[in-house]
mmCIF file of C-alpha atoms and ligand atoms in Angstrom:
data_model
loop_
_atom_site.group_PDB
_atom_site.id
_atom_site.type_symbol
_atom_site.label_atom_id
_atom_site.label_comp_id
_atom_site.label_asym_id
_atom_site.label_seq_id
_atom_site.Cartn_x
_atom_site.Cartn_y
_atom_site.Cartn_z
ATOM 1 C CA MET Y 1 -81.646 190.653 -64.037
ATOM 2 C CA SER Y 2 -82.671 194.313 -63.756
ATOM 3 C CA GLY Y 3 -85.703 195.199 -65.842
ATOM 4 C CA LYS Y 4 -87.376 191.865 -65.135
ATOM 5 C CA LEU Y 5 -90.510 191.630 -63.043
ATOM 6 C CA GLN Y 6 -89.982 191.350 -59.300
ATOM 7 C CA ALA Y 7 -91.654 187.944 -59.321
ATOM 8 C CA SER Y 8 -88.735 186.632 -61.339
ATOM 9 C CA VAL Y 9 -86.217 187.781 -58.724
ATOM 10 C CA THR Y 10 -88.298 186.209 -55.983
ATOM 11 C CA VAL Y 11 -88.437 182.999 -57.987
ATOM 12 C CA VAL Y 12 -84.656 183.070 -58.511
ATOM 13 C CA ILE Y 13 -84.073 183.729 -54.819
ATOM 14 C CA ASN Y 14 -86.497 181.039 -53.791
ATOM 15 C CA SER Y 15 -85.064 178.452 -56.125
ATOM 16 C CA ILE Y 16 -81.491 179.143 -54.988
ATOM 17 C CA ALA Y 17 -82.651 178.851 -51.360
ATOM 18 C CA GLN Y 18 -84.491 175.585 -52.068
ATOM 19 C CA ALA Y 19 -81.501 174.103 -53.897
ATOM 20 C CA LYS Y 20 -79.236 175.011 -50.993
ATOM 21 C CA LYS Y 21 -81.613 173.493 -48.461
ATOM 22 C CA ALA Y 22 -81.818 170.301 -50.543
ATOM 23 C CA GLN Y 23 -78.023 170.063 -50.263
ATOM 24 C CA GLY Y 24 -78.296 170.386 -46.494
ATOM 25 C CA ILE Y 25 -76.947 173.961 -46.435
ATOM 26 C CA ARG Y 26 -78.250 176.189 -43.644
ATOM 27 C CA VAL Y 27 -79.988 179.185 -45.198
ATOM 28 C CA PHE Y 28 -80.716 182.184 -42.953
ATOM 29 C CA ASN Y 29 -84.162 183.287 -43.917
ATOM 30 C CA LEU Y 30 -84.648 187.048 -43.721
ATOM 31 C CA SER Y 31 -87.154 187.019 -46.559
ATOM 32 C CA VAL Y 32 -90.284 185.636 -44.907
ATOM 33 C CA GLY Y 33 -93.551 187.569 -45.104
ATOM 34 C CA GLU Y 34 -95.070 185.937 -42.059
ATOM 35 C CA PRO Y 35 -94.624 185.517 -38.313
ATOM 36 C CA LYS Y 36 -92.912 182.136 -38.145
ATOM 37 C CA LEU Y 37 -94.866 180.842 -35.159
ATOM 38 C CA MET Y 38 -97.080 177.863 -34.450
ATOM 39 C CA THR Y 39 -100.755 178.628 -34.999
ATOM 40 C CA PRO Y 40 -102.204 178.859 -31.449
ATOM 41 C CA GLU Y 41 -103.183 175.519 -29.926
ATOM 42 C CA ILE Y 42 -106.792 176.580 -29.309
ATOM 43 C CA VAL Y 43 -107.221 177.360 -33.020
ATOM 44 C CA ARG Y 44 -105.714 174.048 -34.123
ATOM 45 C CA GLN Y 45 -107.892 172.136 -31.663
ATOM 46 C CA ALA Y 46 -111.069 173.838 -32.898
ATOM 47 C CA ALA Y 47 -110.278 172.826 -36.480
ATOM 48 C CA ILE Y 48 -109.458 169.247 -35.431
ATOM 49 C CA LYS Y 49 -112.699 168.998 -33.478
ATOM 50 C CA PHE Y 50 -114.645 170.115 -36.525
ATOM 51 C CA VAL Y 51 -112.850 167.618 -38.770
ATOM 52 C CA GLU Y 52 -113.590 164.825 -36.327
ATOM 53 C CA LYS Y 53 -117.297 165.498 -36.591
ATOM 54 C CA GLY Y 54 -116.835 164.393 -40.178
ATOM 55 C CA ASP Y 55 -119.594 166.436 -41.760
ATOM 56 C CA ILE Y 56 -117.660 168.904 -43.927
ATOM 57 C CA PRO Y 57 -119.939 170.322 -46.617
ATOM 58 C CA TYR Y 58 -119.469 173.204 -49.025
ATOM 59 C CA PRO Y 59 -119.292 176.493 -47.171
ATOM 60 C CA SER Y 60 -121.748 179.332 -47.728
ATOM 61 C CA PRO Y 61 -120.174 181.782 -50.178
ATOM 62 C CA ALA Y 62 -119.824 184.754 -47.812
ATOM 63 C CA GLY Y 63 -118.647 182.623 -44.906
ATOM 64 C CA GLU Y 64 -120.062 181.222 -41.670
ATOM 65 C CA PRO Y 65 -122.498 183.731 -40.118
ATOM 66 C CA LYS Y 66 -120.878 183.207 -36.712
ATOM 67 C CA LEU Y 67 -117.436 184.043 -38.078
ATOM 68 C CA ARG Y 68 -118.659 187.095 -39.983
ATOM 69 C CA LYS Y 69 -120.242 188.371 -36.779
ATOM 70 C CA LEU Y 70 -117.150 187.663 -34.670
ATOM 71 C CA ALA Y 71 -114.827 189.324 -37.207
ATOM 72 C CA THR Y 72 -116.959 192.470 -37.451
ATOM 73 C CA ASP Y 73 -117.466 192.618 -33.676
ATOM 74 C CA TRP Y 74 -113.684 192.400 -33.248
ATOM 75 C CA MET Y 75 -113.052 195.203 -35.740
ATOM 76 C CA ASN Y 76 -115.778 197.371 -34.191
ATOM 77 C CA ALA Y 77 -114.527 196.856 -30.638
ATOM 78 C CA LYS Y 78 -110.843 197.217 -31.415
ATOM 79 C CA TYR Y 79 -110.846 199.912 -34.091
ATOM 80 C CA ALA Y 80 -114.112 201.808 -33.626
ATOM 81 C CA THR Y 81 -115.581 200.733 -36.954
ATOM 82 C CA SER Y 82 -119.309 200.109 -37.332
ATOM 83 C CA TYR Y 83 -119.776 197.060 -39.539
ATOM 84 C CA THR Y 84 -122.617 194.577 -39.400
ATOM 85 C CA ALA Y 85 -122.046 190.897 -40.190
ATOM 86 C CA ASP Y 86 -123.582 191.276 -43.645
ATOM 87 C CA GLU Y 87 -120.971 193.915 -44.456
ATOM 88 C CA CYS Y 88 -118.287 191.231 -44.181
ATOM 89 C CA ILE Y 89 -117.228 188.396 -46.466
ATOM 90 C CA ILE Y 90 -114.781 185.659 -45.481
ATOM 91 C CA VAL Y 91 -112.247 185.078 -48.271
ATOM 92 C CA THR Y 92 -109.318 182.819 -49.042
ATOM 93 C CA GLY Y 93 -106.744 185.210 -47.542
ATOM 94 C CA GLY Y 94 -106.501 188.978 -47.735
ATOM 95 C CA LYS Y 95 -104.752 188.610 -51.073
ATOM 96 C CA PHE Y 96 -107.777 186.925 -52.616
ATOM 97 C CA GLY Y 97 -109.963 189.638 -51.106
ATOM 98 C CA ILE Y 98 -107.933 192.216 -53.037
ATOM 99 C CA TYR Y 99 -108.081 189.999 -56.119
ATOM 100 C CA LEU Y 100 -111.897 189.814 -55.973
ATOM 101 C CA LEU Y 101 -112.217 193.537 -55.292
ATOM 102 C CA LEU Y 102 -110.054 194.480 -58.256
ATOM 103 C CA GLU Y 103 -111.813 191.900 -60.420
ATOM 104 C CA TYR Y 104 -115.090 193.635 -59.637
ATOM 105 C CA LEU Y 105 -113.935 197.261 -59.564
ATOM 106 C CA CYS Y 106 -111.681 197.103 -62.643
ATOM 107 C CA GLY Y 107 -113.918 194.678 -64.550
ATOM 108 C CA GLN Y 108 -116.584 195.136 -67.170
ATOM 109 C CA ASN Y 109 -119.408 195.698 -64.734
ATOM 110 C CA SER Y 110 -117.470 198.030 -62.515
ATOM 111 C CA PRO Y 111 -119.642 200.708 -60.893
ATOM 112 C CA LEU Y 112 -116.593 202.997 -61.223
ATOM 113 C CA LYS Y 113 -116.684 203.009 -65.028
ATOM 114 C CA THR Y 114 -118.604 205.500 -67.112
ATOM 115 C CA ASN Y 115 -118.154 203.366 -70.245
ATOM 116 C CA PRO Y 116 -117.498 199.616 -70.299
ATOM 117 C CA THR Y 117 -114.342 200.268 -72.338
ATOM 118 C CA ASP Y 118 -112.826 202.592 -69.701
ATOM 119 C CA THR Y 119 -109.657 201.478 -67.970
ATOM 120 C CA VAL Y 120 -109.750 201.923 -64.209
ATOM 121 C CA GLY Y 121 -106.674 203.660 -62.807
ATOM 122 C CA VAL Y 122 -105.470 202.328 -59.447
ATOM 123 C CA LEU Y 123 -103.259 204.665 -57.414
ATOM 124 C CA ILE Y 124 -100.585 202.672 -55.607
ATOM 125 C CA PRO Y 125 -98.169 204.376 -53.209
ATOM 126 C CA ALA Y 126 -94.605 203.045 -53.530
ATOM 127 C CA PRO Y 127 -92.867 201.241 -51.940
ATOM 128 C CA TYR Y 128 -95.821 198.891 -52.387
ATOM 129 C CA TRP Y 129 -96.724 195.313 -51.635
ATOM 130 C CA VAL Y 130 -95.770 193.458 -54.811
ATOM 131 C CA SER Y 131 -99.250 192.092 -55.485
ATOM 132 C CA TYR Y 132 -101.055 195.450 -55.880
ATOM 133 C CA PRO Y 133 -99.698 196.332 -59.334
ATOM 134 C CA ALA Y 134 -99.585 192.675 -60.367
ATOM 135 C CA ILE Y 135 -103.272 192.015 -59.568
ATOM 136 C CA THR Y 136 -104.309 195.381 -61.047
ATOM 137 C CA LYS Y 137 -102.692 194.361 -64.352
ATOM 138 C CA ILE Y 138 -104.320 190.909 -64.288
ATOM 139 C CA MET Y 139 -107.693 192.675 -63.954
ATOM 140 C CA ASN Y 140 -106.889 195.028 -66.861
ATOM 141 C CA GLY Y 141 -106.701 198.010 -64.545
ATOM 142 C CA LYS Y 142 -103.933 200.576 -64.820
ATOM 143 C CA PRO Y 143 -101.509 200.811 -61.897
ATOM 144 C CA ILE Y 144 -100.502 204.418 -61.263
ATOM 145 C CA ILE Y 145 -97.520 204.420 -58.950
ATOM 146 C CA ILE Y 146 -97.164 207.276 -56.457
ATOM 147 C CA ASN Y 147 -93.637 207.721 -55.196
ATOM 148 C CA THR Y 148 -93.045 208.513 -51.549
ATOM 149 C CA THR Y 149 -89.644 209.277 -50.056
ATOM 150 C CA GLU Y 150 -87.459 208.213 -47.175
ATOM 151 C CA ALA Y 151 -87.203 211.880 -46.113
ATOM 152 C CA GLY Y 152 -91.016 211.917 -45.926
ATOM 153 C CA GLU Y 153 -90.954 208.666 -43.894
ATOM 154 C CA TRP Y 154 -92.428 206.846 -46.924
ATOM 155 C CA LYS Y 155 -95.807 208.403 -46.166
ATOM 156 C CA LEU Y 156 -98.449 209.368 -48.660
ATOM 157 C CA THR Y 157 -99.752 212.903 -48.090
ATOM 158 C CA PRO Y 158 -102.758 214.728 -49.581
ATOM 159 C CA GLU Y 159 -100.330 216.889 -51.594
ATOM 160 C CA ILE Y 160 -98.563 213.874 -53.141
ATOM 161 C CA LEU Y 161 -101.924 212.221 -53.779
ATOM 162 C CA LYS Y 162 -103.359 215.285 -55.541
ATOM 163 C CA ALA Y 163 -100.223 215.685 -57.647
ATOM 164 C CA SER Y 164 -100.481 212.076 -58.872
ATOM 165 C CA TYR Y 165 -104.217 212.112 -59.558
ATOM 166 C CA THR Y 166 -105.485 211.959 -63.127
ATOM 167 C CA PRO Y 167 -109.157 211.665 -64.139
ATOM 168 C CA ASP Y 168 -108.859 207.950 -64.913
ATOM 169 C CA CYS Y 169 -107.883 207.254 -61.268
ATOM 170 C CA LYS Y 170 -110.809 205.614 -59.513
ATOM 171 C CA ILE Y 171 -109.200 203.532 -56.776
ATOM 172 C CA MET Y 172 -106.498 204.175 -54.203
ATOM 173 C CA MET Y 173 -104.695 201.344 -52.447
ATOM 174 C CA LEU Y 174 -103.494 202.169 -48.968
ATOM 175 C CA ASN Y 175 -101.501 199.827 -46.782
ATOM 176 C CA ASN Y 176 -101.463 200.680 -43.082
ATOM 177 C CA ALA Y 177 -99.400 199.336 -41.324
ATOM 178 C CA ALA Y 178 -97.211 198.933 -44.371
ATOM 179 C CA ASN Y 179 -95.206 196.202 -46.017
ATOM 180 C CA PRO Y 180 -92.297 196.763 -46.689
ATOM 181 C CA THR Y 181 -91.743 200.097 -44.886
ATOM 182 C CA GLY Y 182 -93.439 199.533 -41.513
ATOM 183 C CA VAL Y 183 -95.177 202.915 -41.930
ATOM 184 C CA LEU Y 184 -97.956 203.584 -39.439
ATOM 185 C CA TYR Y 185 -100.300 206.484 -40.123
ATOM 186 C CA SER Y 186 -101.799 208.661 -37.374
ATOM 187 C CA ARG Y 187 -105.502 209.435 -37.217
ATOM 188 C CA ALA Y 188 -104.909 213.014 -38.423
ATOM 189 C CA GLU Y 189 -102.835 211.811 -41.390
ATOM 190 C CA LEU Y 190 -105.428 209.251 -42.384
ATOM 191 C CA LYS Y 191 -108.305 211.675 -41.966
ATOM 192 C CA ALA Y 192 -106.562 214.153 -44.287
ATOM 193 C CA LEU Y 193 -105.976 211.366 -46.835
ATOM 194 C CA MET Y 194 -109.578 210.134 -46.650
ATOM 195 C CA ASP Y 195 -110.881 213.716 -47.068
ATOM 196 C CA THR Y 196 -108.709 214.142 -50.161
ATOM 197 C CA ALA Y 197 -109.680 210.750 -51.577
ATOM 198 C CA HIS Y 198 -113.326 211.755 -51.109
ATOM 199 C CA GLU Y 199 -112.763 215.110 -52.850
ATOM 200 C CA LEU Y 200 -111.175 213.275 -55.766
ATOM 201 C CA GLY Y 201 -113.990 210.720 -55.918
ATOM 202 C CA LEU Y 202 -111.699 207.789 -55.160
ATOM 203 C CA THR Y 203 -112.688 204.438 -53.727
ATOM 204 C CA VAL Y 204 -110.132 203.483 -51.091
ATOM 205 C CA ILE Y 205 -109.025 199.892 -50.567
ATOM 206 C CA SER Y 206 -107.410 199.935 -47.148
ATOM 207 C CA ASP Y 207 -105.201 196.899 -46.588
ATOM 208 C CA GLU Y 208 -105.012 196.471 -42.822
ATOM 209 C CA VAL Y 209 -103.624 192.956 -42.555
ATOM 210 C CA TYR Y 210 -100.752 194.090 -40.282
ATOM 211 C CA SER Y 211 -103.007 195.924 -37.790
ATOM 212 C CA GLY Y 212 -102.243 193.346 -35.078
ATOM 213 C CA LEU Y 213 -98.486 193.860 -35.409
ATOM 214 C CA VAL Y 214 -98.064 197.366 -34.032
ATOM 215 C CA TYR Y 215 -95.351 197.714 -31.388
ATOM 216 C CA THR Y 216 -95.802 201.245 -30.056
ATOM 217 C CA ASP Y 217 -98.450 202.853 -27.905
ATOM 218 C CA ASP Y 218 -99.668 204.737 -30.988
ATOM 219 C CA GLU Y 219 -103.313 204.078 -31.694
ATOM 220 C CA TYR Y 220 -103.902 201.828 -34.703
ATOM 221 C CA VAL Y 221 -106.454 203.597 -36.880
ATOM 222 C CA SER Y 222 -108.622 201.642 -39.271
ATOM 223 C CA CYS Y 223 -109.866 203.549 -42.313
ATOM 224 C CA GLY Y 224 -113.170 201.827 -41.568
ATOM 225 C CA SER Y 225 -113.509 204.155 -38.566
ATOM 226 C CA PHE Y 226 -114.105 207.122 -40.913
ATOM 227 C CA THR Y 227 -117.755 206.171 -41.099
ATOM 228 C CA GLU Y 228 -118.690 209.380 -42.941
ATOM 229 C CA TYR Y 229 -117.045 207.846 -46.033
ATOM 230 C CA LYS Y 230 -118.237 204.302 -45.432
ATOM 231 C CA ASP Y 231 -119.476 203.742 -48.985
ATOM 232 C CA ASN Y 232 -116.129 204.664 -50.512
ATOM 233 C CA ILE Y 233 -113.806 202.861 -48.140
ATOM 234 C CA ILE Y 234 -113.241 199.115 -48.261
ATOM 235 C CA VAL Y 235 -111.161 197.369 -45.616
ATOM 236 C CA VAL Y 236 -109.176 194.198 -46.270
ATOM 237 C CA GLN Y 237 -108.242 192.154 -43.220
ATOM 238 C CA SER Y 238 -106.729 188.771 -42.497
ATOM 239 C CA THR Y 239 -106.060 186.207 -39.817
ATOM 240 C CA SER Y 240 -102.647 185.515 -41.396
ATOM 241 C CA LYS Y 241 -100.384 187.839 -39.445
ATOM 242 C CA THR Y 242 -102.619 188.774 -36.494
ATOM 243 C CA PHE Y 243 -103.262 185.173 -35.435
ATOM 244 C CA ALA Y 244 -100.227 183.440 -37.037
ATOM 245 C CA MET Y 245 -102.513 181.660 -39.508
ATOM 246 C CA THR Y 246 -100.850 182.359 -42.873
ATOM 247 C CA GLY Y 247 -101.308 178.827 -44.208
ATOM 248 C CA TRP Y 248 -104.970 178.664 -43.266
ATOM 249 C CA ARG Y 249 -105.745 181.198 -45.987
ATOM 250 C CA LEU Y 250 -108.437 183.115 -44.225
ATOM 251 C CA GLY Y 251 -109.035 186.818 -44.683
ATOM 252 C CA TYR Y 252 -112.079 189.064 -44.768
ATOM 253 C CA VAL Y 253 -113.339 192.127 -46.574
ATOM 254 C CA LEU Y 254 -115.487 194.818 -44.960
ATOM 255 C CA ALA Y 255 -117.574 196.968 -47.249
ATOM 256 C CA ASN Y 256 -121.136 197.999 -48.002
ATOM 257 C CA LYS Y 257 -123.677 195.229 -48.618
ATOM 258 C CA ASP Y 258 -123.746 195.700 -52.399
ATOM 259 C CA ILE Y 259 -120.029 195.095 -52.673
ATOM 260 C CA ILE Y 260 -120.196 192.120 -50.325
ATOM 261 C CA THR Y 261 -123.029 190.589 -52.372
ATOM 262 C CA THR Y 262 -121.033 190.980 -55.580
ATOM 263 C CA LEU Y 263 -117.884 189.515 -54.041
ATOM 264 C CA SER Y 264 -119.957 186.557 -52.773
ATOM 265 C CA ALA Y 265 -121.208 185.964 -56.304
ATOM 266 C CA LEU Y 266 -117.638 186.062 -57.642
ATOM 267 C CA SER Y 267 -116.553 183.691 -54.918
ATOM 268 C CA THR Y 268 -119.256 181.161 -55.894
ATOM 269 C CA GLN Y 269 -117.629 180.983 -59.348
ATOM 270 C CA SER Y 270 -114.069 180.743 -58.072
ATOM 271 C CA THR Y 271 -113.308 179.174 -54.689
ATOM 272 C CA THR Y 272 -116.881 178.404 -53.551
ATOM 273 C CA GLY Y 273 -115.860 180.030 -50.269
ATOM 274 C CA VAL Y 274 -113.337 179.194 -47.584
ATOM 275 C CA SER Y 275 -112.877 175.694 -46.165
ATOM 276 C CA LEU Y 276 -115.101 175.203 -43.119
ATOM 277 C CA ILE Y 277 -112.171 173.607 -41.324
ATOM 278 C CA CYS Y 278 -110.259 176.874 -41.509
ATOM 279 C CA GLN Y 279 -113.357 178.883 -40.654
ATOM 280 C CA HIS Y 280 -113.819 176.874 -37.459
ATOM 281 C CA GLY Y 281 -110.194 177.537 -36.555
ATOM 282 C CA ALA Y 282 -110.767 181.248 -37.173
ATOM 283 C CA ILE Y 283 -113.894 181.250 -34.986
ATOM 284 C CA ALA Y 284 -111.729 180.029 -32.093
ATOM 285 C CA ALA Y 285 -109.117 182.674 -32.953
ATOM 286 C CA PHE Y 286 -111.636 185.507 -32.690
ATOM 287 C CA GLU Y 287 -113.199 184.030 -29.546
ATOM 288 C CA ASN Y 288 -109.768 184.186 -27.909
ATOM 289 C CA ALA Y 289 -108.472 187.198 -29.803
ATOM 290 C CA ASP Y 290 -107.205 189.390 -26.957
ATOM 291 C CA GLU Y 291 -104.934 186.711 -25.583
ATOM 292 C CA ILE Y 292 -103.684 185.452 -28.965
ATOM 293 C CA VAL Y 293 -103.023 188.888 -30.448
ATOM 294 C CA ALA Y 294 -101.109 189.988 -27.349
ATOM 295 C CA GLU Y 295 -98.959 186.852 -27.451
ATOM 296 C CA ILE Y 296 -98.114 187.106 -31.139
ATOM 297 C CA ASN Y 297 -97.502 190.819 -30.945
ATOM 298 C CA SER Y 298 -95.115 190.426 -28.035
ATOM 299 C CA ALA Y 299 -93.244 187.551 -29.724
ATOM 300 C CA MET Y 300 -92.725 189.628 -32.862
ATOM 301 C CA LYS Y 301 -91.716 192.714 -30.911
ATOM 302 C CA HIS Y 302 -89.125 190.602 -29.131
ATOM 303 C CA ARG Y 303 -87.788 189.345 -32.479
ATOM 304 C CA ARG Y 304 -87.674 192.890 -33.825
ATOM 305 C CA ASP Y 305 -85.543 193.942 -30.848
ATOM 306 C CA ILE Y 306 -83.220 190.964 -31.241
ATOM 307 C CA PHE Y 307 -82.840 191.821 -34.922
ATOM 308 C CA LEU Y 308 -82.049 195.483 -34.259
ATOM 309 C CA ASN Y 309 -79.572 194.507 -31.525
ATOM 310 C CA ALA Y 310 -77.829 192.179 -33.962
ATOM 311 C CA PHE Y 311 -77.406 195.141 -36.352
ATOM 312 C CA LYS Y 312 -75.853 197.115 -33.501
ATOM 313 C CA GLU Y 313 -73.542 194.283 -32.597
ATOM 314 C CA TYR Y 314 -72.412 193.157 -36.052
ATOM 315 C CA PHE Y 315 -72.736 196.367 -38.092
ATOM 316 C CA GLY Y 316 -72.367 199.024 -35.396
ATOM 317 C CA LEU Y 317 -75.620 200.392 -36.818
ATOM 318 C CA GLU Y 318 -78.615 201.943 -35.049
ATOM 319 C CA LEU Y 319 -81.388 201.344 -37.550
ATOM 320 C CA PRO Y 320 -84.693 203.200 -37.254
ATOM 321 C CA VAL Y 321 -87.054 201.128 -35.127
ATOM 322 C CA PRO Y 322 -89.975 199.768 -37.184
ATOM 323 C CA LYS Y 323 -93.208 200.707 -35.433
ATOM 324 C CA ALA Y 324 -95.204 197.951 -37.074
ATOM 325 C CA ALA Y 325 -95.318 194.935 -39.432
ATOM 326 C CA LEU Y 326 -92.383 192.540 -39.799
ATOM 327 C CA TYR Y 327 -89.666 194.329 -41.701
ATOM 328 C CA VAL Y 328 -86.529 196.383 -41.606
ATOM 329 C CA TRP Y 329 -86.580 198.425 -44.803
ATOM 330 C CA THR Y 330 -83.270 200.042 -45.489
ATOM 331 C CA SER Y 331 -81.023 201.292 -48.273
ATOM 332 C CA LEU Y 332 -77.983 199.370 -49.420
ATOM 333 C CA GLU Y 333 -76.084 202.572 -48.716
ATOM 334 C CA SER Y 334 -77.104 202.516 -45.040
ATOM 335 C CA LEU Y 335 -75.501 199.079 -44.795
ATOM 336 C CA GLY Y 336 -72.300 200.343 -46.437
ATOM 337 C CA ILE Y 337 -72.978 198.574 -49.729
ATOM 338 C CA HIS Y 338 -71.941 200.326 -52.939
ATOM 339 C CA GLY Y 339 -71.392 199.513 -56.586
ATOM 340 C CA ILE Y 340 -74.021 196.768 -56.871
ATOM 341 C CA ASN Y 341 -77.761 196.958 -57.448
ATOM 342 C CA ASP Y 342 -80.285 195.539 -55.007
ATOM 343 C CA GLU Y 343 -81.283 192.537 -57.125
ATOM 344 C CA GLU Y 344 -77.688 191.497 -57.809
ATOM 345 C CA PHE Y 345 -76.861 192.067 -54.163
ATOM 346 C CA CYS Y 346 -79.664 189.812 -52.891
ATOM 347 C CA ILE Y 347 -78.750 187.020 -55.291
ATOM 348 C CA LYS Y 348 -75.043 187.247 -54.400
ATOM 349 C CA LEU Y 349 -75.901 187.425 -50.681
ATOM 350 C CA LEU Y 350 -77.842 184.202 -50.954
ATOM 351 C CA GLU Y 351 -75.384 182.424 -53.230
ATOM 352 C CA GLU Y 352 -72.300 183.341 -51.229
ATOM 353 C CA ALA Y 353 -73.476 183.938 -47.656
ATOM 354 C CA ASN Y 354 -76.649 181.809 -47.472
ATOM 355 C CA VAL Y 355 -78.837 184.742 -46.435
ATOM 356 C CA ALA Y 356 -82.200 185.231 -48.153
ATOM 357 C CA ALA Y 357 -83.446 188.840 -48.409
ATOM 358 C CA VAL Y 358 -85.819 190.608 -50.798
ATOM 359 C CA PRO Y 359 -84.579 193.353 -53.161
ATOM 360 C CA GLY Y 360 -86.339 196.718 -52.982
ATOM 361 C CA SER Y 361 -86.955 196.832 -56.752
ATOM 362 C CA GLY Y 362 -89.761 194.330 -56.303
ATOM 363 C CA PHE Y 363 -91.523 196.877 -54.101
ATOM 364 C CA GLY Y 364 -90.939 199.659 -56.620
ATOM 365 C CA GLN Y 365 -87.869 201.104 -54.885
ATOM 366 C CA ALA Y 366 -84.445 200.228 -56.276
ATOM 367 C CA GLY Y 367 -81.428 200.513 -53.994
ATOM 368 C CA TYR Y 368 -83.248 199.170 -50.932
ATOM 369 C CA VAL Y 369 -83.641 195.802 -49.295
ATOM 370 C CA ARG Y 370 -86.375 194.261 -47.150
ATOM 371 C CA LEU Y 371 -85.154 192.201 -44.212
ATOM 372 C CA SER Y 372 -87.814 190.347 -42.262
ATOM 373 C CA PHE Y 373 -87.752 189.652 -38.538
ATOM 374 C CA GLY Y 374 -90.597 187.162 -38.866
ATOM 375 C CA ALA Y 375 -88.333 184.117 -38.663
ATOM 376 C CA GLY Y 376 -86.881 182.447 -35.560
ATOM 377 C CA GLU Y 377 -84.068 183.949 -33.470
ATOM 378 C CA ASP Y 378 -81.364 181.739 -34.998
ATOM 379 C CA ASP Y 379 -82.197 183.020 -38.452
ATOM 380 C CA LEU Y 380 -82.219 186.602 -37.240
ATOM 381 C CA VAL Y 381 -78.923 186.642 -35.377
ATOM 382 C CA GLY Y 382 -77.147 184.217 -37.719
ATOM 383 C CA GLY Y 383 -78.523 186.088 -40.722
ATOM 384 C CA VAL Y 384 -77.335 189.516 -39.594
ATOM 385 C CA LYS Y 385 -73.892 188.143 -38.698
ATOM 386 C CA ALA Y 386 -73.555 186.441 -42.076
ATOM 387 C CA LEU Y 387 -74.798 189.610 -43.785
ATOM 388 C CA ALA Y 388 -72.218 191.722 -41.940
ATOM 389 C CA ASP Y 389 -69.394 189.318 -42.826
ATOM 390 C CA PHE Y 390 -70.520 189.311 -46.439
ATOM 391 C CA VAL Y 391 -70.596 193.122 -46.636
ATOM 392 C CA LYS Y 392 -67.082 193.283 -45.153
ATOM 393 C CA GLN Y 393 -65.853 190.855 -47.823
ATOM 394 C CA LEU Y 394 -67.632 192.807 -50.544
ATOM 395 C CA ASN Y 395 -65.941 196.033 -49.497
ATOM 396 C CA LYS Y 396 -62.410 194.585 -49.303
HETATM 397 C C1 PLP R 1 -99.477 194.114 -47.396
HETATM 398 C C2 PLP R 1 -100.060 192.767 -47.504
HETATM 399 N N1 PLP R 1 -101.353 192.649 -47.830
HETATM 400 C C3 PLP R 1 -101.953 191.459 -47.943
HETATM 401 C C4 PLP R 1 -101.231 190.303 -47.740
HETATM 402 C C5 PLP R 1 -101.956 189.002 -47.932
HETATM 403 O O1 PLP R 1 -102.178 188.338 -46.769
HETATM 404 P P1 PLP R 1 -103.023 186.989 -46.743
HETATM 405 O O2 PLP R 1 -103.430 186.680 -48.145
HETATM 406 O O3 PLP R 1 -102.135 185.960 -46.180
HETATM 407 O O4 PLP R 1 -104.184 187.304 -45.874
HETATM 408 C C6 PLP R 1 -99.881 190.363 -47.403
HETATM 409 C C7 PLP R 1 -99.098 189.135 -47.236
HETATM 410 O O5 PLP R 1 -97.900 189.124 -47.165
HETATM 411 C C8 PLP R 1 -99.277 191.630 -47.283
HETATM 412 O O6 PLP R 1 -97.992 191.754 -46.961
#
């Protein structure tokens, strides 16, 4: 198994889980990348109301003007950014926003290339979200992985960034708050990183899809708030996690007008824009954002605490408290697991104990595991208990 692409492990894990479910076996799902909650009623009703009107034409490529305005107003009010509606495009999920951006910025007509034959280097701090290197490769860019460490709280620093920089690097991906580590950067840390990125002439793609899932009183800082670098910072956002709307596939990208115009053109030749049904749901989400975000945030914080308590109870372990996102990111060693690699461990854990987890190798960090607290309480408590029993067996 080791040496294969992470996607293959995910596929193996998924197919084992599906086969088990088909046989009626209860699988504890600690692998989800989403808050397992109902989409808020008010959002569902808005979409239904729109459907019932019956007139559902093609959308405009950059999205409904009302939604673009609401999304930018929300960002500006909540995170002190300064976007106008025409600096925003509605896309089919944050992932597709990143896909379009890398298609443009790594592609033939990239404004970042000196010669059309240049390969655009994309700096990606590890542990990373699996899709960054994968999409970069699809777009013929070159992923350049920057390793961060547990001792350094998995944070990228200007020093690490400078040490990894080579002249072909044109783009830096930054994920704040981060999947899988839960890292949350302070304003001072981000400012130092943005200054360094500017010095190095990098375009920053700041993936902020977990901004609504921050559980401390720390300020959430959007890279879009560093308005002095506005032309070189692109923000990717989403309704997926913030509003519990993963399946609606609705994200947005905030950038200068030129980039937005190009992404709109690319979208006309790919998705033709986002379904108006989903856009009308999202309009209701933004119109009721304060209430919805608070509710989802508090539900996920509660699940995080239940999860950590289960580790205390069944493992006798006080794990570091994730400040943000949906994940406990920990080494096999911290769980008392030795003599097996993370991919083999996750497959065995699922086959023998019916617990689905994601191996760290997929995120560029062998020896670790990502355990999600996005699922319901039964999965969380049952999953940790089954995990603890399995580890005891393994160590016998
Ligand atoms: C770090 C990160 N970025 C982006 C996404 C994509 O989100 P979506 O396409 O649902 O908006 C995810 C989804 O899991 C993610 O974890």
